[in-house]
Amino acid sequence: MEVLLLEIEDPDCFWVTMKGCGPCIVDEIEYKNLNAEMNQFYDKSYKDVDEVKPLTVEEGQICVVFSEELKCWCRAVIKSIMYCTDHYQTECFLVDYAKYIFVKSKDIRVALEAFMRIPYRAKKCRLFRTKPVTLRIDFCEDTAKIVPARRWDSAATRYFQNLLKATTQMKAKLCAVEGNTFDVFLYVTIKDEKVCVNDDLVSKNFARFEEAKENTGSCADYQENQISLSAESLPMKIVNPAHAFRPVLFQEKIPTNVETGLAVSSSFLEETYKRSSTDLNESTASSFQNLSEERNFVCLSNKIEPSSILETAPLFDGLKKELTRKKFLGPNFTESYCWPPVARGCDVVAISYQGNDPFLYIPPVLTFLQSGSCYKSLPNRNGPLALILCPGWKKAHLVFDLLKTYERCSRQLHPMLIILGQNKEEARSVKIRGCEVIVTTPYSLLRLFEHHSLLFCRLCHLVLDEIEVLFSDAIEQVFTILDCYKKAIITEEWEYSPHQIIAVGTRWNKHIPRLIKEFMNDPYIVITAMEEASIYGNVQQVVQPCMNSERTAVLLKILDFTHNNLQKVLVFTNSVNEVEMIHKVLKSNSIFSLKIHEKSECSLKYIIEQWTKKYSSGTHVVLVLTDDCMQSLRITDATCVIHFSFPSPRIFGQRLHSMSDNFCNVIKDSSVDQQYTKARSVILLTENNNTCHALGILHYLQHAEAEIPPELHDFMAKMLEAEEDKKFSRPLCAYLKTFGTCKSRTVCPDRHQINLQIDVCQNIPDKIIQTPGCVTILPLHIVNATNYFGRIVDKQKDQYTILAEEINEYFKKPSNKISVKNVEKLAFYGLCEKTLFHRVQVLEISPKEEENLFFNVKIKYIDEGRTSQVQSYQLLHLPAEFQCLPPQAVEFIVCRVKPIDNEIEWNPKVTHYIHNKIKGKLHEAKIVHTLGNTAWVDPMVRVTRLSDLKMSVNEYNIRSEILSTGLGTDNPEHITQLQRLCGHIKVLDDVKNLEPLSMKEDTAGPKNVSNPQNMSMHENSTENCNSSKITFGDHQCDGVVAQTKETEESTLHQHICFHPEIKWFQNEETVTVKVKIASVADCKCEFSKEKVVFSACSGDKLYLADMELHQYILAEKSTCVIKDKEAIIVLVKEKKGAWCKLLKNKNPQVSLDFEHWEDFEDKSPFPVGTKKLYCPAAVTEELVESSEDSETESDE
């Protein structure tokens, strides 16, 4: 049979229409008549187009649409649906013309049965048993061979297309049917020569013949019927090929004439609901089976045809091959919409959850840069064609690495990464000759621009990466750069050159509208994050605080509105019972409402009919539903959403999607007032809301600049405090320690307050306590420019030096190198590294593999602070005498300096510079603050001793060295912020569980070594801290000749946690404890049988005494009374009699009150002889012990 070619994709997919006559072939005249009837019906028959609009739109639906290209109404099948700013946009396949077009949902019409009486004109075909091949090259064996391929390569497709376009006659021989595609032998006539296309492709090595399969339909089955071929339609089960091209919905009954009028339209509207995949007349329960499926959302300002597969993506062939070689799966949903406009050189704003991924713009920008002809009109000077602005040096490095990776498959672009400090000489020395792409930060670019005034003279592409961060941290710099770019492209020589701005990010920012209006030219706005699209769409967010019991009354008040326009309101709840309750209340208050949930008796069909029915202006339609109904209803034209039940952030976005048709593009339509909004979201905030969800939603509302009632600010503060309390067992935030503040406090996983239970431990080296003020330190492990681990060195007699010599001497004997068989977590071992032996502690043990004798363990060098991975057999048994000395590693932080340009991490340049300068060298430092195992130092200087001159000089100051690199700046608030943090120390309500503070002696003898936890640092010792009472003297470091004014100003006297002075006396029944604190505030005293925990504040200081008693008391009868300068605690003894001491363990802050001692001695029940032996002895013992320590009376 003769066929006429309509469309070609490849040999596996091309479209034809039948020519000639036959029992199943429709003449072209019939198609022309059909078109005329449809044009007349849809153009003139109905004045009110709502009568012929479909109630729902879904993929696979048969409909009629208007083609702007063909200027007529056409039968079509909906292939995909995209959610745009103010409408649905559908991709439709014209079944009579084999064309794909995009149509707005409002331009779709229902297809009358009368217009389906003849088959589709376009028939989908593929070459019978002709499969693609490709050339596979084996670089290892240096061979090439033709092998089967999954898809047709571009050369084969091009040859096939050229062959068919050059033909003067085309015939097809039907051989088999599979699904909705017909397998044919295709014959073409070219210059009076007849060619079988199947054979021709095989002979030219573009294809191969596939062997016959048992179940493949034979040619004889269909050859005699001379049938036409199938059209692209809905998935269907083919029984008779003669009916294959008919739509599923109309195979049973095909009308013979066209009926017009209301009756036909009404009857057909009922048929429209008979969907191919789900019959809406079935029970409601079956309709909810697929409600959990997520649908991608996109909000577009202009129509974009997405490229969802790599083969059709708008990238150059070399880049596609490179991406395929790296197993790139293809563009994701956002990339499929971003790449086409970027590759065409258009301005683009993309907001997505993946908005921080550079792949949104790098491949299409590289593709555009390949076309060198676009830039011929530019001046012949040095300057980049593309400039990528990143929010920080770390992101800039990532983008630059990606450019270098994929630049290999393109023309030479010579990209440069430019990160400049504040040294002007460095910026002056930068050479950008031949560079076509620069990756930098806003601050670095402006420093470069000061010395390279022609930087923008050739700039065509400006990329703003992570736009919300750029606007947050460097808004002035970004708009300065935009102004410079705008001035550069005004000149005449730019008239025929591309100029493009690309902005990508994860969140919408209030400054983006200014960017679009002042600097962009009709940009393509692509938003795939629903919550951000609602901000762009100017949705009004309303927060209504109320009690949980008042929600219904508040709901009625919200619904009691008067509006001239039609109002469609959705009320979302979490439960079926709430739906029924709300519906009943609304009904009783004469409010027209609908309801639906998974157990509802109403069908989806009825709800959709009622919701989409045409209502007059001023009508209010209310639908109460549960969240699981959203996917099935697919409502997008609501004007108001009321969150009766508080949503999670994920559900919140889905609910907002129900109003997407009413999003306002206030940027594009300048006539729309910024205050005007068609869509409104109302949140009922109650006391029972999930704290985690509520905090996330409220953060979003702040981001959306919604008006939050004043009473909610305290609520938010409490929720933030509750969130911080959840992190109370986490390590102290490293940024807080290093810089005094954390920029990402709400999302940072670590703690931002002092936890006495963690920060005040007993395991830090005594050197921090015993050596106040200036110390000698040895940095051994450099974390970054200001954070190091090392040791405090005793110049007179360093205990660790002696211990290290003994350990190395011990392990020199081969017999002492005993490998550990059973490795235990947190235990101490020896480890040989090159020629030195170290003490290490096991932090983690990896699971053993059955076939391996050895396994990996993570260890920490307890005297250096660094960690490492080693094999288990490398660990050596460490004798107990080598474990006596506590771990020596201390964390040091240099104060009052931070990275420039609002960076939160040090540039590797300065870290590398400081690492090489200070590692392993002795430095003098003044400790200005301590917290557990961390000491803040200011200054930290390298002192060189000139023995001949008998003097010392300061070689360098670490802080000054960092500033001299130009990558650091002053941070004067560092210590002040730490002091403020420690001034708000949080005391747990359950103070009983706190470890004693400064009550136990720090004894680490061999008998204590058996339990490593008693003497070792915590597993995360960088965060473990101790409350150290430090009194700093004013004396200078030994040998430091000059002390700068900067150093003197930095001297601070800081006390983290204080133990109060305590005096006690007793009688036969009670013990009286006097706690000496002036102006006591926030006092708390907890009694237990064997312990008393007292805490109080005085000014900005916190006092804490955790007293483990020598004998038992009656907690319920014990009391605490506050006076002006002291707190008096009266402890009732469980057993009458005298106590020889107050506490189990000695504490220098606790002493006897001798003013009351004599009274007790007179009333003592003991005989005189015993009294003389006991009481004076107790006093004498305490005096002797205390005189050795601190010349104060002790309690032992």
PDB file of C-alpha atoms in Angstrom, residues 311-466:
ATOM      1  CA  GLU A 311      20.305  12.535  23.678  1.00  0.00           C
ATOM      2  CA  THR A 312      17.915  15.416  22.978  1.00  0.00           C
ATOM      3  CA  ALA A 313      19.449  17.891  25.427  1.00  0.00           C
ATOM      4  CA  PRO A 314      20.714  21.173  23.909  1.00  0.00           C
ATOM      5  CA  LEU A 315      24.380  20.303  24.479  1.00  0.00           C
ATOM      6  CA  PHE A 316      27.206  19.882  21.981  1.00  0.00           C
ATOM      7  CA  ASP A 317      28.105  16.300  20.998  1.00  0.00           C
ATOM      8  CA  GLY A 318      31.500  16.274  22.713  1.00  0.00           C
ATOM      9  CA  LEU A 319      29.969  17.183  26.053  1.00  0.00           C
ATOM     10  CA  LYS A 320      27.255  14.542  25.649  1.00  0.00           C
ATOM     11  CA  LYS A 321      29.907  11.881  25.041  1.00  0.00           C
ATOM     12  CA  GLU A 322      31.880  13.012  28.066  1.00  0.00           C
ATOM     13  CA  LEU A 323      28.763  12.946  30.258  1.00  0.00           C
ATOM     14  CA  THR A 324      27.861   9.486  28.949  1.00  0.00           C
ATOM     15  CA  ARG A 325      31.389   8.277  29.672  1.00  0.00           C
ATOM     16  CA  LYS A 326      31.018   9.509  33.254  1.00  0.00           C
ATOM     17  CA  LYS A 327      27.695   7.612  33.494  1.00  0.00           C
ATOM     18  CA  PHE A 328      25.606  10.766  33.750  1.00  0.00           C
ATOM     19  CA  LEU A 329      22.001   9.554  33.868  1.00  0.00           C
ATOM     20  CA  GLY A 330      20.509  12.583  32.189  1.00  0.00           C
ATOM     21  CA  PRO A 331      19.127  15.954  33.209  1.00  0.00           C
ATOM     22  CA  ASN A 332      16.951  15.978  36.303  1.00  0.00           C
ATOM     23  CA  PHE A 333      13.565  17.676  36.319  1.00  0.00           C
ATOM     24  CA  THR A 334      14.887  21.183  36.997  1.00  0.00           C
ATOM     25  CA  GLU A 335      17.798  20.831  34.565  1.00  0.00           C
ATOM     26  CA  SER A 336      15.415  19.720  31.809  1.00  0.00           C
ATOM     27  CA  TYR A 337      13.728  23.150  32.039  1.00  0.00           C
ATOM     28  CA  CYS A 338      16.855  25.241  32.706  1.00  0.00           C
ATOM     29  CA  TRP A 339      19.160  23.925  30.000  1.00  0.00           C
ATOM     30  CA  PRO A 340      17.119  24.943  26.901  1.00  0.00           C
ATOM     31  CA  PRO A 341      16.845  28.697  27.682  1.00  0.00           C
ATOM     32  CA  VAL A 342      20.417  28.880  29.014  1.00  0.00           C
ATOM     33  CA  ALA A 343      21.766  27.156  25.886  1.00  0.00           C
ATOM     34  CA  ARG A 344      19.879  29.708  23.739  1.00  0.00           C
ATOM     35  CA  GLY A 345      21.570  32.606  25.571  1.00  0.00           C
ATOM     36  CA  CYS A 346      18.441  33.809  27.384  1.00  0.00           C
ATOM     37  CA  ASP A 347      18.298  35.347  30.854  1.00  0.00           C
ATOM     38  CA  VAL A 348      17.251  32.741  33.401  1.00  0.00           C
ATOM     39  CA  VAL A 349      16.227  32.699  37.073  1.00  0.00           C
ATOM     40  CA  ALA A 350      16.018  29.168  38.490  1.00  0.00           C
ATOM     41  CA  ILE A 351      14.845  28.396  42.023  1.00  0.00           C
ATOM     42  CA  SER A 352      14.908  24.746  43.014  1.00  0.00           C
ATOM     43  CA  TYR A 353      15.659  22.396  45.872  1.00  0.00           C
ATOM     44  CA  GLN A 354      18.760  21.528  43.795  1.00  0.00           C
ATOM     45  CA  GLY A 355      19.492  25.196  43.163  1.00  0.00           C
ATOM     46  CA  ASN A 356      23.000  24.948  44.638  1.00  0.00           C
ATOM     47  CA  ASP A 357      24.055  22.419  41.966  1.00  0.00           C
ATOM     48  CA  PRO A 358      26.337  24.066  39.340  1.00  0.00           C
ATOM     49  CA  PHE A 359      25.112  21.544  36.765  1.00  0.00           C
ATOM     50  CA  LEU A 360      22.011  23.702  36.352  1.00  0.00           C
ATOM     51  CA  TYR A 361      24.082  26.058  34.185  1.00  0.00           C
ATOM     52  CA  ILE A 362      27.575  24.668  33.431  1.00  0.00           C
ATOM     53  CA  PRO A 363      26.707  22.265  30.533  1.00  0.00           C
ATOM     54  CA  PRO A 364      24.527  24.734  28.555  1.00  0.00           C
ATOM     55  CA  VAL A 365      26.926  27.644  29.166  1.00  0.00           C
ATOM     56  CA  LEU A 366      29.828  25.534  27.880  1.00  0.00           C
ATOM     57  CA  THR A 367      27.690  24.656  24.856  1.00  0.00           C
ATOM     58  CA  PHE A 368      26.982  28.313  24.055  1.00  0.00           C
ATOM     59  CA  LEU A 369      30.655  29.200  24.429  1.00  0.00           C
ATOM     60  CA  GLN A 370      31.521  26.722  21.644  1.00  0.00           C
ATOM     61  CA  SER A 371      29.959  29.007  19.038  1.00  0.00           C
ATOM     62  CA  GLY A 372      32.815  31.431  18.553  1.00  0.00           C
ATOM     63  CA  SER A 373      31.003  33.304  15.795  1.00  0.00           C
ATOM     64  CA  CYS A 374      28.692  34.912  18.381  1.00  0.00           C
ATOM     65  CA  TYR A 375      31.586  36.890  19.821  1.00  0.00           C
ATOM     66  CA  LYS A 376      33.209  38.236  16.624  1.00  0.00           C
ATOM     67  CA  SER A 377      31.817  41.731  17.102  1.00  0.00           C
ATOM     68  CA  LEU A 378      33.400  42.085  20.556  1.00  0.00           C
ATOM     69  CA  PRO A 379      36.519  44.244  20.966  1.00  0.00           C
ATOM     70  CA  ASN A 380      39.811  42.421  20.532  1.00  0.00           C
ATOM     71  CA  ARG A 381      41.016  42.834  24.111  1.00  0.00           C
ATOM     72  CA  ASN A 382      41.808  40.679  27.102  1.00  0.00           C
ATOM     73  CA  GLY A 383      38.779  39.861  29.172  1.00  0.00           C
ATOM     74  CA  PRO A 384      36.500  36.945  30.014  1.00  0.00           C
ATOM     75  CA  LEU A 385      33.399  35.999  28.062  1.00  0.00           C
ATOM     76  CA  ALA A 386      31.790  34.379  31.100  1.00  0.00           C
ATOM     77  CA  LEU A 387      31.934  35.282  34.781  1.00  0.00           C
ATOM     78  CA  ILE A 388      30.658  32.972  37.515  1.00  0.00           C
ATOM     79  CA  LEU A 389      30.096  34.603  40.915  1.00  0.00           C
ATOM     80  CA  CYS A 390      30.054  32.161  43.837  1.00  0.00           C
ATOM     81  CA  PRO A 391      29.146  32.917  47.469  1.00  0.00           C
ATOM     82  CA  GLY A 392      32.482  31.727  48.845  1.00  0.00           C
ATOM     83  CA  TRP A 393      35.870  30.267  48.028  1.00  0.00           C
ATOM     84  CA  LYS A 394      34.728  26.699  48.702  1.00  0.00           C
ATOM     85  CA  LYS A 395      31.902  26.817  46.150  1.00  0.00           C
ATOM     86  CA  ALA A 396      34.202  28.597  43.699  1.00  0.00           C
ATOM     87  CA  HIS A 397      36.688  25.716  43.925  1.00  0.00           C
ATOM     88  CA  LEU A 398      33.888  23.219  43.234  1.00  0.00           C
ATOM     89  CA  VAL A 399      32.658  25.121  40.166  1.00  0.00           C
ATOM     90  CA  PHE A 400      36.189  25.574  38.857  1.00  0.00           C
ATOM     91  CA  ASP A 401      36.943  21.845  39.211  1.00  0.00           C
ATOM     92  CA  LEU A 402      33.786  21.020  37.210  1.00  0.00           C
ATOM     93  CA  LEU A 403      34.783  23.484  34.485  1.00  0.00           C
ATOM     94  CA  LYS A 404      38.251  21.965  34.245  1.00  0.00           C
ATOM     95  CA  THR A 405      36.732  18.486  34.041  1.00  0.00           C
ATOM     96  CA  TYR A 406      34.354  19.221  31.171  1.00  0.00           C
ATOM     97  CA  GLU A 407      36.542  21.777  29.413  1.00  0.00           C
ATOM     98  CA  ARG A 408      38.610  18.896  28.063  1.00  0.00           C
ATOM     99  CA  CYS A 409      35.904  18.010  25.541  1.00  0.00           C
ATOM    100  CA  SER A 410      35.400  21.617  24.365  1.00  0.00           C
ATOM    101  CA  ARG A 411      37.500  24.334  22.785  1.00  0.00           C
ATOM    102  CA  GLN A 412      40.163  25.872  24.979  1.00  0.00           C
ATOM    103  CA  LEU A 413      38.527  28.351  27.369  1.00  0.00           C
ATOM    104  CA  HIS A 414      41.450  28.729  29.812  1.00  0.00           C
ATOM    105  CA  PRO A 415      39.248  29.158  32.935  1.00  0.00           C
ATOM    106  CA  MET A 416      40.714  30.910  35.968  1.00  0.00           C
ATOM    107  CA  LEU A 417      39.878  30.679  39.666  1.00  0.00           C
ATOM    108  CA  ILE A 418      40.501  34.068  41.290  1.00  0.00           C
ATOM    109  CA  ILE A 419      40.260  34.386  45.082  1.00  0.00           C
ATOM    110  CA  LEU A 420      41.945  37.575  46.271  1.00  0.00           C
ATOM    111  CA  GLY A 421      42.671  38.885  49.723  1.00  0.00           C
ATOM    112  CA  GLN A 422      43.037  42.480  50.805  1.00  0.00           C
ATOM    113  CA  ASN A 423      46.613  42.812  49.543  1.00  0.00           C
ATOM    114  CA  LYS A 424      46.471  45.189  46.584  1.00  0.00           C
ATOM    115  CA  GLU A 425      49.722  43.907  45.175  1.00  0.00           C
ATOM    116  CA  GLU A 426      48.210  40.471  44.721  1.00  0.00           C
ATOM    117  CA  ALA A 427      45.281  41.867  42.701  1.00  0.00           C
ATOM    118  CA  ARG A 428      47.630  44.001  40.608  1.00  0.00           C
ATOM    119  CA  SER A 429      49.724  40.976  39.643  1.00  0.00           C
ATOM    120  CA  VAL A 430      46.823  38.902  38.256  1.00  0.00           C
ATOM    121  CA  LYS A 431      47.062  38.283  34.502  1.00  0.00           C
ATOM    122  CA  ILE A 432      43.854  37.372  32.650  1.00  0.00           C
ATOM    123  CA  ARG A 433      45.348  37.153  29.158  1.00  0.00           C
ATOM    124  CA  GLY A 434      43.546  34.518  27.062  1.00  0.00           C
ATOM    125  CA  CYS A 435      41.099  33.612  29.837  1.00  0.00           C
ATOM    126  CA  GLU A 436      37.482  33.278  28.704  1.00  0.00           C
ATOM    127  CA  VAL A 437      35.852  32.073  31.954  1.00  0.00           C
ATOM    128  CA  ILE A 438      36.516  33.462  35.439  1.00  0.00           C
ATOM    129  CA  VAL A 439      35.224  31.854  38.638  1.00  0.00           C
ATOM    130  CA  THR A 440      35.385  34.152  41.659  1.00  0.00           C
ATOM    131  CA  THR A 441      33.470  35.782  44.530  1.00  0.00           C
ATOM    132  CA  PRO A 442      31.886  39.279  44.546  1.00  0.00           C
ATOM    133  CA  TYR A 443      34.515  40.712  46.912  1.00  0.00           C
ATOM    134  CA  SER A 444      37.426  39.249  44.953  1.00  0.00           C
ATOM    135  CA  LEU A 445      36.013  40.498  41.648  1.00  0.00           C
ATOM    136  CA  LEU A 446      35.726  44.094  42.854  1.00  0.00           C
ATOM    137  CA  ARG A 447      39.309  43.977  44.180  1.00  0.00           C
ATOM    138  CA  LEU A 448      40.404  42.728  40.767  1.00  0.00           C
ATOM    139  CA  PHE A 449      38.306  45.378  38.985  1.00  0.00           C
ATOM    140  CA  GLU A 450      40.176  48.164  40.813  1.00  0.00           C
ATOM    141  CA  HIS A 451      43.330  47.225  38.866  1.00  0.00           C
ATOM    142  CA  HIS A 452      41.751  45.819  35.670  1.00  0.00           C
ATOM    143  CA  SER A 453      39.253  48.432  34.487  1.00  0.00           C
ATOM    144  CA  LEU A 454      38.535  46.597  31.194  1.00  0.00           C
ATOM    145  CA  LEU A 455      37.314  43.469  32.969  1.00  0.00           C
ATOM    146  CA  PHE A 456      33.750  43.858  31.635  1.00  0.00           C
ATOM    147  CA  CYS A 457      34.631  44.920  28.086  1.00  0.00           C
ATOM    148  CA  ARG A 458      34.017  41.422  26.614  1.00  0.00           C
ATOM    149  CA  LEU A 459      31.755  39.941  29.288  1.00  0.00           C
ATOM    150  CA  CYS A 460      28.671  38.257  27.799  1.00  0.00           C
ATOM    151  CA  HIS A 461      27.548  35.746  30.431  1.00  0.00           C
ATOM    152  CA  LEU A 462      27.162  36.613  34.113  1.00  0.00           C
ATOM    153  CA  VAL A 463      26.218  33.727  36.414  1.00  0.00           C
ATOM    154  CA  LEU A 464      25.053  34.319  39.998  1.00  0.00           C
ATOM    155  CA  ASP A 465      25.431  31.028  41.870  1.00  0.00           C
ATOM    156  CA  GLU A 466      23.354  30.557  45.052  1.00  0.00           C
TER     157      GLU A 466
END
